PDB file of C-alpha atoms in Angstrom:
ATOM      1  CA  MET A   1    -222.042  76.408 228.663  1.00 45.00           C
ATOM      2  CA  SER A   2    -220.319  72.983 227.277  1.00 50.00           C
ATOM      3  CA  ASN A   3    -216.565  72.184 228.233  1.00 62.00           C
ATOM      4  CA  PRO A   4    -214.383  72.849 225.625  1.00 56.00           C
ATOM      5  CA  SER A   5    -212.416  69.349 226.116  1.00 61.00           C
ATOM      6  CA  GLU A   6    -215.416  67.516 225.789  1.00 69.00           C
ATOM      7  CA  SER A   7    -216.048  69.105 222.585  1.00 64.00           C
ATOM      8  CA  VAL A   8    -213.009  68.446 221.272  1.00 64.00           C
ATOM      9  CA  PHE A   9    -213.159  64.655 222.333  1.00 74.00           C
ATOM     10  CA  ARG A  10    -216.791  64.491 220.708  1.00 81.00           C
ATOM     11  CA  ARG A  11    -215.265  65.210 217.455  1.00 87.00           C
ATOM     12  CA  LEU A  12    -212.673  62.406 217.510  1.00 93.00           C
ATOM     13  CA  GLN A  13    -213.113  59.567 215.238  1.00 94.00           C
ATOM     14  CA  PHE A  14    -212.176  56.134 215.151  1.00 94.00           C
ATOM     15  CA  TYR A  15    -211.107  53.802 212.544  1.00 94.00           C
ATOM     16  CA  THR A  16    -209.996  50.172 212.299  1.00 95.00           C
ATOM     17  CA  THR A  17    -206.575  49.517 210.798  1.00 95.00           C
ATOM     18  CA  ALA A  18    -206.028  46.557 208.145  1.00 94.00           C
ATOM     19  CA  SER A  19    -204.700  43.086 209.893  1.00 94.00           C
ATOM     20  CA  TYR A  20    -200.828  42.760 210.553  1.00 92.00           C
ATOM     21  CA  PRO A  21    -198.649  40.086 211.867  1.00 90.00           C
ATOM     22  CA  CYS A  22    -198.990  40.579 215.578  1.00 88.00           C
ATOM     23  CA  SER A  23    -195.712  41.899 217.305  1.00 83.00           C
ATOM     24  CA  TYR A  24    -196.907  39.518 220.506  1.00 85.00           C
ATOM     25  CA  LEU A  25    -198.087  36.326 219.612  1.00 88.00           C
ATOM     26  CA  PRO A  26    -196.437  34.301 216.645  1.00 86.00           C
ATOM     27  CA  GLY A  27    -198.737  33.073 213.771  1.00 88.00           C
ATOM     28  CA  ARG A  28    -201.702  35.529 214.849  1.00 90.00           C
ATOM     29  CA  MET A  29    -202.887  38.495 212.709  1.00 92.00           C
ATOM     30  CA  ALA A  30    -203.904  41.618 215.024  1.00 93.00           C
ATOM     31  CA  ARG A  31    -205.863  45.172 214.148  1.00 95.00           C
ATOM     32  CA  SER A  32    -205.457  48.610 215.811  1.00 96.00           C
ATOM     33  CA  GLU A  33    -208.214  51.186 216.498  1.00 96.00           C
ATOM     34  CA  VAL A  34    -206.720  54.400 216.139  1.00 96.00           C
ATOM     35  CA  ALA A  35    -208.023  58.082 217.233  1.00 95.00           C
ATOM     36  CA  ALA A  36    -208.319  60.604 214.449  1.00 93.00           C
ATOM     37  CA  PRO A  37    -207.815  63.283 213.422  1.00 94.00           C
ATOM     38  CA  THR A  38    -204.267  63.401 215.361  1.00 92.00           C
ATOM     39  CA  HIS A  39    -204.520  66.881 215.716  1.00 91.00           C
ATOM     40  CA  LEU A  40    -207.381  66.743 218.049  1.00 92.00           C
ATOM     41  CA  VAL A  41    -205.430  64.376 220.489  1.00 93.00           C
ATOM     42  CA  ASP A  42    -204.799  67.183 223.057  1.00 92.00           C
ATOM     43  CA  GLU A  43    -203.767  66.321 226.683  1.00 92.00           C
ATOM     44  CA  SER A  44    -207.218  66.513 228.074  1.00 92.00           C
ATOM     45  CA  ALA A  45    -208.664  64.134 225.354  1.00 93.00           C
ATOM     46  CA  TYR A  46    -205.633  61.846 225.769  1.00 96.00           C
ATOM     47  CA  ALA A  47    -206.029  61.451 229.235  1.00 95.00           C
ATOM     48  CA  ARG A  48    -209.745  60.025 228.482  1.00 94.00           C
ATOM     49  CA  LEU A  49    -207.997  57.900 225.877  1.00 96.00           C
ATOM     50  CA  ILE A  50    -205.562  56.348 228.326  1.00 97.00           C
ATOM     51  CA  GLU A  51    -208.114  55.328 230.816  1.00 95.00           C
ATOM     52  CA  GLN A  52    -209.970  53.668 228.176  1.00 95.00           C
ATOM     53  CA  GLY A  53    -206.997  51.506 227.022  1.00 96.00           C
ATOM     54  CA  PHE A  54    -204.997  53.485 224.505  1.00 97.00           C
ATOM     55  CA  ARG A  55    -201.425  53.877 223.718  1.00 96.00           C
ATOM     56  CA  ARG A  56    -199.291  56.472 221.689  1.00 96.00           C
ATOM     57  CA  SER A  57    -196.732  55.879 219.278  1.00 95.00           C
ATOM     58  CA  GLY A  58    -195.694  59.374 217.852  1.00 95.00           C
ATOM     59  CA  LEU A  59    -198.584  60.975 216.965  1.00 95.00           C
ATOM     60  CA  PHE A  60    -200.856  57.879 216.903  1.00 94.00           C
ATOM     61  CA  THR A  61    -202.955  57.045 219.680  1.00 96.00           C
ATOM     62  CA  TYR A  62    -204.327  53.205 219.593  1.00 96.00           C
ATOM     63  CA  ARG A  63    -205.747  50.164 221.367  1.00 96.00           C
ATOM     64  CA  PRO A  64    -206.159  46.631 219.960  1.00 94.00           C
ATOM     65  CA  ALA A  65    -208.841  45.888 218.195  1.00 94.00           C
ATOM     66  CA  CYS A  66    -208.771  42.259 217.080  1.00 91.00           C
ATOM     67  CA  GLU A  67    -211.902  40.365 216.021  1.00 86.00           C
ATOM     68  CA  GLN A  68    -210.858  36.944 217.213  1.00 84.00           C
ATOM     69  CA  CYS A  69    -208.706  37.790 220.346  1.00 90.00           C
ATOM     70  CA  GLN A  70    -208.579  39.959 223.608  1.00 88.00           C
ATOM     71  CA  ALA A  71    -205.409  38.765 224.498  1.00 91.00           C
ATOM     72  CA  CYS A  72    -203.894  42.583 225.328  1.00 93.00           C
ATOM     73  CA  MET A  73    -205.181  43.683 228.400  1.00 94.00           C
ATOM     74  CA  PRO A  74    -204.341  47.007 229.546  1.00 96.00           C
ATOM     75  CA  ILE A  75    -202.532  47.483 232.695  1.00 96.00           C
ATOM     76  CA  ARG A  76    -201.780  49.985 235.382  1.00 97.00           C
ATOM     77  CA  ILE A  77    -200.067  50.025 238.682  1.00 97.00           C
ATOM     78  CA  ASP A  78    -200.711  51.694 241.641  1.00 97.00           C
ATOM     79  CA  SER A  79    -198.105  54.014 242.404  1.00 97.00           C
ATOM     80  CA  GLN A  80    -199.204  55.038 245.979  1.00 96.00           C
ATOM     81  CA  ARG A  81    -199.556  51.741 247.092  1.00 96.00           C
ATOM     82  CA  PHE A  82    -197.010  49.952 245.357  1.00 96.00           C
ATOM     83  CA  GLN A  83    -194.610  47.870 247.805  1.00 93.00           C
ATOM     84  CA  PRO A  84    -191.707  46.096 246.020  1.00 95.00           C
ATOM     85  CA  ASP A  85    -191.139  42.279 247.022  1.00 95.00           C
ATOM     86  CA  ARG A  86    -188.008  41.157 248.275  1.00 96.00           C
ATOM     87  CA  THR A  87    -186.319  40.901 244.689  1.00 95.00           C
ATOM     88  CA  LEU A  88    -187.663  44.578 243.460  1.00 96.00           C
ATOM     89  CA  GLY A  89    -186.434  46.212 246.680  1.00 97.00           C
ATOM     90  CA  LYS A  90    -182.803  44.351 246.335  1.00 97.00           C
ATOM     91  CA  LEU A  91    -182.525  45.215 242.784  1.00 97.00           C
ATOM     92  CA  TRP A  92    -183.460  48.858 243.761  1.00 97.00           C
ATOM     93  CA  ARG A  93    -181.055  49.273 246.313  1.00 97.00           C
ATOM     94  CA  ARG A  94    -178.026  47.847 244.291  1.00 97.00           C
ATOM     95  CA  LEU A  95    -178.857  50.100 241.059  1.00 97.00           C
ATOM     96  CA  GLN A  96    -179.951  53.250 242.433  1.00 97.00           C
ATOM     97  CA  PRO A  97    -176.598  54.333 243.819  1.00 97.00           C
ATOM     98  CA  LEU A  98    -174.927  53.751 240.404  1.00 97.00           C
ATOM     99  CA  LEU A  99    -177.204  55.482 238.093  1.00 98.00           C
ATOM    100  CA  SER A 100    -178.133  59.299 237.930  1.00 98.00           C
ATOM    101  CA  VAL A 101    -181.097  60.475 236.383  1.00 98.00           C
ATOM    102  CA  ARG A 102    -181.565  63.704 234.204  1.00 98.00           C
ATOM    103  CA  LEU A 103    -185.214  64.555 233.207  1.00 98.00           C
ATOM    104  CA  ALA A 104    -185.312  66.749 229.785  1.00 98.00           C
ATOM    105  CA  PRO A 105    -187.703  67.543 227.322  1.00 98.00           C
ATOM    106  CA  LEU A 106    -187.983  65.301 223.633  1.00 98.00           C
ATOM    107  CA  HIS A 107    -185.045  66.003 221.640  1.00 97.00           C
ATOM    108  CA  TRP A 108    -182.762  64.105 219.249  1.00 97.00           C
ATOM    109  CA  ASP A 109    -179.487  63.004 220.478  1.00 97.00           C
ATOM    110  CA  ILE A 110    -177.227  60.683 218.836  1.00 96.00           C
ATOM    111  CA  ARG A 111    -176.163  58.823 221.771  1.00 97.00           C
ATOM    112  CA  HIS A 112    -179.558  58.181 222.413  1.00 97.00           C
ATOM    113  CA  PHE A 113    -179.916  56.898 218.890  1.00 96.00           C
ATOM    114  CA  ASP A 114    -177.072  54.835 219.224  1.00 95.00           C
ATOM    115  CA  LEU A 115    -177.909  53.053 222.377  1.00 97.00           C
ATOM    116  CA  TYR A 116    -181.789  52.668 220.609  1.00 95.00           C
ATOM    117  CA  LEU A 117    -180.419  50.860 217.990  1.00 93.00           C
ATOM    118  CA  ARG A 118    -178.009  48.708 220.121  1.00 93.00           C
ATOM    119  CA  TYR A 119    -180.893  47.732 222.750  1.00 94.00           C
ATOM    120  CA  GLN A 120    -183.036  46.644 219.494  1.00 91.00           C
ATOM    121  CA  LYS A 121    -180.197  44.324 218.027  1.00 89.00           C
ATOM    122  CA  GLN A 122    -179.874  42.446 221.221  1.00 89.00           C
ATOM    123  CA  ARG A 123    -183.202  42.449 222.506  1.00 84.00           C
ATOM    124  CA  HIS A 124    -185.724  42.277 219.337  1.00 78.00           C
ATOM    125  CA  PRO A 125    -183.549  40.797 216.735  1.00 76.00           C
ATOM    126  CA  GLY A 126    -185.589  40.611 213.591  1.00 67.00           C
ATOM    127  CA  ALA A 127    -188.653  42.999 214.361  1.00 60.00           C
ATOM    128  CA  GLY A 128    -187.022  45.762 212.149  1.00 60.00           C
ATOM    129  CA  MET A 129    -186.633  48.448 214.597  1.00 66.00           C
ATOM    130  CA  ASP A 130    -182.807  47.544 214.590  1.00 59.00           C
ATOM    131  CA  GLN A 131    -183.143  48.679 210.929  1.00 67.00           C
ATOM    132  CA  ASP A 132    -184.531  52.164 212.065  1.00 76.00           C
ATOM    133  CA  ASP A 133    -183.159  55.603 210.655  1.00 89.00           C
ATOM    134  CA  GLN A 134    -183.196  58.992 212.168  1.00 92.00           C
ATOM    135  CA  ALA A 135    -186.539  59.898 210.621  1.00 92.00           C
ATOM    136  CA  GLN A 136    -188.149  56.599 211.987  1.00 92.00           C
ATOM    137  CA  TYR A 137    -186.891  57.093 215.183  1.00 94.00           C
ATOM    138  CA  THR A 138    -187.884  60.603 215.571  1.00 95.00           C
ATOM    139  CA  GLN A 139    -191.190  59.795 214.145  1.00 94.00           C
ATOM    140  CA  PHE A 140    -191.874  56.806 216.434  1.00 94.00           C
ATOM    141  CA  LEU A 141    -190.132  58.338 220.227  1.00 97.00           C
ATOM    142  CA  LEU A 142    -189.811  62.145 219.756  1.00 97.00           C
ATOM    143  CA  THR A 143    -193.046  63.387 218.037  1.00 96.00           C
ATOM    144  CA  SER A 144    -195.895  64.149 220.582  1.00 97.00           C
ATOM    145  CA  ARG A 145    -198.629  66.891 221.013  1.00 95.00           C
ATOM    146  CA  VAL A 146    -198.616  66.259 224.730  1.00 96.00           C
ATOM    147  CA  HIS A 147    -196.731  66.423 228.078  1.00 97.00           C
ATOM    148  CA  SER A 148    -193.813  64.261 227.175  1.00 98.00           C
ATOM    149  CA  GLU A 149    -190.564  63.727 228.648  1.00 98.00           C
ATOM    150  CA  MET A 150    -187.660  61.713 228.567  1.00 98.00           C
ATOM    151  CA  ALA A 151    -185.413  60.539 231.770  1.00 98.00           C
ATOM    152  CA  GLU A 152    -181.872  59.713 230.946  1.00 98.00           C
ATOM    153  CA  PHE A 153    -179.787  57.294 233.208  1.00 98.00           C
ATOM    154  CA  ARG A 154    -176.179  57.583 233.641  1.00 98.00           C
ATOM    155  CA  ASP A 155    -173.593  55.522 235.362  1.00 97.00           C
ATOM    156  CA  THR A 156    -171.119  56.831 238.034  1.00 97.00           C
ATOM    157  CA  ASP A 157    -168.531  57.256 234.961  1.00 97.00           C
ATOM    158  CA  GLY A 158    -171.055  59.358 232.906  1.00 97.00           C
ATOM    159  CA  ALA A 159    -172.050  56.905 230.494  1.00 97.00           C
ATOM    160  CA  LEU A 160    -175.502  56.825 229.093  1.00 98.00           C
ATOM    161  CA  ARG A 161    -177.452  53.339 230.245  1.00 98.00           C
ATOM    162  CA  MET A 162    -180.991  53.773 229.638  1.00 98.00           C
ATOM    163  CA  VAL A 163    -183.434  56.257 228.300  1.00 98.00           C
ATOM    164  CA  ALA A 164    -187.213  56.092 229.188  1.00 98.00           C
ATOM    165  CA  ILE A 165    -189.985  58.252 227.122  1.00 98.00           C
ATOM    166  CA  MET A 166    -192.929  58.813 229.353  1.00 98.00           C
ATOM    167  CA  ASP A 167    -196.247  61.063 228.919  1.00 98.00           C
ATOM    168  CA  ARG A 168    -197.697  62.830 231.724  1.00 97.00           C
ATOM    169  CA  VAL A 169    -201.757  63.347 232.751  1.00 96.00           C
ATOM    170  CA  ASP A 170    -203.332  64.183 235.193  1.00 94.00           C
ATOM    171  CA  HIS A 171    -204.174  60.666 236.963  1.00 95.00           C
ATOM    172  CA  GLY A 172    -200.669  59.264 236.025  1.00 97.00           C
ATOM    173  CA  LEU A 173    -197.817  58.559 233.831  1.00 98.00           C
ATOM    174  CA  SER A 174    -197.629  56.590 230.623  1.00 98.00           C
ATOM    175  CA  ALA A 175    -194.466  54.515 230.009  1.00 97.00           C
ATOM    176  CA  VAL A 176    -194.479  55.148 226.375  1.00 97.00           C
ATOM    177  CA  TYR A 177    -190.856  53.251 225.424  1.00 96.00           C
ATOM    178  CA  THR A 178    -187.942  52.267 227.842  1.00 97.00           C
ATOM    179  CA  PHE A 179    -184.286  51.202 225.954  1.00 97.00           C
ATOM    180  CA  TYR A 180    -181.065  50.590 227.403  1.00 97.00           C
ATOM    181  CA  ASP A 181    -177.959  49.082 227.315  1.00 96.00           C
ATOM    182  CA  PRO A 182    -178.018  45.356 227.130  1.00 92.00           C
ATOM    183  CA  ALA A 183    -174.474  44.429 228.081  1.00 92.00           C
ATOM    184  CA  TRP A 184    -174.165  46.571 231.165  1.00 94.00           C
ATOM    185  CA  ARG A 185    -176.286  45.144 234.358  1.00 87.00           C
ATOM    186  CA  SER A 186    -179.106  42.709 234.599  1.00 86.00           C
ATOM    187  CA  SER A 187    -182.510  43.892 235.300  1.00 92.00           C
ATOM    188  CA  LEU A 188    -182.232  47.379 233.801  1.00 96.00           C
ATOM    189  CA  GLY A 189    -185.508  47.239 232.145  1.00 94.00           C
ATOM    190  CA  THR A 190    -187.116  46.425 235.889  1.00 95.00           C
ATOM    191  CA  TYR A 191    -185.439  49.125 237.607  1.00 97.00           C
ATOM    192  CA  GLY A 192    -186.265  51.418 234.778  1.00 97.00           C
ATOM    193  CA  ILE A 193    -190.053  50.930 236.011  1.00 97.00           C
ATOM    194  CA  LEU A 194    -189.270  51.251 239.657  1.00 98.00           C
ATOM    195  CA  TRP A 195    -188.007  54.794 238.859  1.00 98.00           C
ATOM    196  CA  GLN A 196    -191.184  55.513 237.194  1.00 98.00           C
ATOM    197  CA  LEU A 197    -193.055  54.172 239.944  1.00 98.00           C
ATOM    198  CA  ASP A 198    -191.186  56.381 242.332  1.00 98.00           C
ATOM    199  CA  TYR A 199    -191.367  59.213 240.076  1.00 98.00           C
ATOM    200  CA  ALA A 200    -195.418  58.920 239.652  1.00 98.00           C
ATOM    201  CA  ALA A 201    -195.562  58.817 243.616  1.00 97.00           C
ATOM    202  CA  ARG A 202    -193.195  61.625 244.144  1.00 97.00           C
ATOM    203  CA  LEU A 203    -195.522  63.685 241.707  1.00 97.00           C
ATOM    204  CA  GLY A 204    -198.446  62.706 243.229  1.00 97.00           C
ATOM    205  CA  LEU A 205    -200.022  60.617 240.650  1.00 98.00           C
ATOM    206  CA  PRO A 206    -201.598  57.725 241.256  1.00 98.00           C
ATOM    207  CA  TRP A 207    -201.176  55.360 238.274  1.00 98.00           C
ATOM    208  CA  LEU A 208    -198.079  54.362 236.159  1.00 98.00           C
ATOM    209  CA  TYR A 209    -199.833  52.818 232.922  1.00 98.00           C
ATOM    210  CA  LEU A 210    -197.797  50.133 231.239  1.00 96.00           C
ATOM    211  CA  GLY A 211    -199.229  49.484 228.347  1.00 94.00           C
ATOM    212  CA  TYR A 212    -200.330  46.010 227.632  1.00 94.00           C
ATOM    213  CA  TRP A 213    -200.142  42.542 229.586  1.00 93.00           C
ATOM    214  CA  ILE A 214    -200.692  39.498 227.787  1.00 91.00           C
ATOM    215  CA  GLU A 215    -201.147  36.352 230.100  1.00 86.00           C
ATOM    216  CA  GLU A 216    -199.869  34.029 227.190  1.00 83.00           C
ATOM    217  CA  SER A 217    -196.372  35.908 226.256  1.00 83.00           C
ATOM    218  CA  ARG A 218    -193.452  35.203 228.225  1.00 81.00           C
ATOM    219  CA  LYS A 219    -192.136  38.948 227.096  1.00 80.00           C
ATOM    220  CA  MET A 220    -195.149  40.657 229.177  1.00 83.00           C
ATOM    221  CA  ALA A 221    -194.558  38.300 232.267  1.00 82.00           C
ATOM    222  CA  TYR A 222    -193.104  41.008 234.099  1.00 87.00           C
ATOM    223  CA  LYS A 223    -195.451  43.442 234.422  1.00 91.00           C
ATOM    224  CA  SER A 224    -197.464  41.482 236.634  1.00 89.00           C
ATOM    225  CA  ARG A 225    -194.668  41.497 239.041  1.00 91.00           C
ATOM    226  CA  PHE A 226    -195.488  45.333 240.235  1.00 95.00           C
ATOM    227  CA  LYS A 227    -198.543  45.177 242.689  1.00 94.00           C
ATOM    228  CA  PRO A 228    -201.018  46.438 243.377  1.00 95.00           C
ATOM    229  CA  HIS A 229    -202.133  46.727 239.719  1.00 96.00           C
ATOM    230  CA  GLN A 230    -205.713  46.685 237.691  1.00 96.00           C
ATOM    231  CA  ILE A 231    -206.218  45.541 234.795  1.00 96.00           C
ATOM    232  CA  LEU A 232    -208.874  47.031 232.298  1.00 96.00           C
ATOM    233  CA  ARG A 233    -211.554  44.330 231.456  1.00 91.00           C
ATOM    234  CA  GLY A 234    -214.793  45.307 229.678  1.00 88.00           C
ATOM    235  CA  GLY A 235    -214.378  48.571 229.940  1.00 91.00           C
ATOM    236  CA  LEU A 236    -213.555  48.676 233.763  1.00 95.00           C
ATOM    237  CA  TRP A 237    -210.480  48.803 235.462  1.00 97.00           C
ATOM    238  CA  THR A 238    -210.460  45.702 238.194  1.00 95.00           C
ATOM    239  CA  GLU A 239    -207.607  44.809 240.924  1.00 90.00           C
ATOM    240  CA  SER A 240    -207.859  41.114 241.309  1.00 65.00           C
ATOM    241  CA  PRO A 241    -207.632  40.078 245.295  1.00 58.00           C
ATOM    242  CA  ASP A 242    -204.118  38.918 244.593  1.00 55.00           C
ATOM    243  CA  GLY A 243    -203.112  41.494 242.551  1.00 47.00           C
ATOM    244  CA  ASP A 244    -202.725  39.327 239.451  1.00 49.00           C
TER     245      ASP A 244
END
């Protein structure tokens, strides 16, 4: 008797998008491989796709498919073995007492949207996402057919400081997107990763998937600080001896 989830996975098809400007490496063009039809990407299929280096944006599940470039390397952090270095440990101890966390299903909140726009204008000016309207924001972050949730981080006065969108699968958490108040405390995004690692460990989930790491991109350098981690190379997740 066939496994229903296996039957669904075999019905998935994959197509490659047209070329578009790379978001990470200036002057380069990129393409993505997308799983379709989107309604077949259920939680079981999604878990398998994540293990193969795919990511989710709204209802679209994709991975890089650039013909002349393999710079985007999927990265995942071992939540059970993770030990923060001195700097990360100090950051955790500094910010943990200042922030309370509330978990919630994906939902629209004008305070989230305002924070998202402030984050985009400060951290990613000119990328176009600071011009998103409610529909674009909702399609990007609040539309999902898998087990998704958001973590709201508030300071001791109750002010919203950060929102992290996560997907949960049987072998880990996938950090979909995090946005925060760029004018509050330094290294808030790094703290968000530390919190998600701690959350995954508390849930007994072995991995935190952080999307793609690009050696040439300064914006991606922070991801390699979290050790031990694995990189997907040639279809295999591998951990180098020094964790890099």
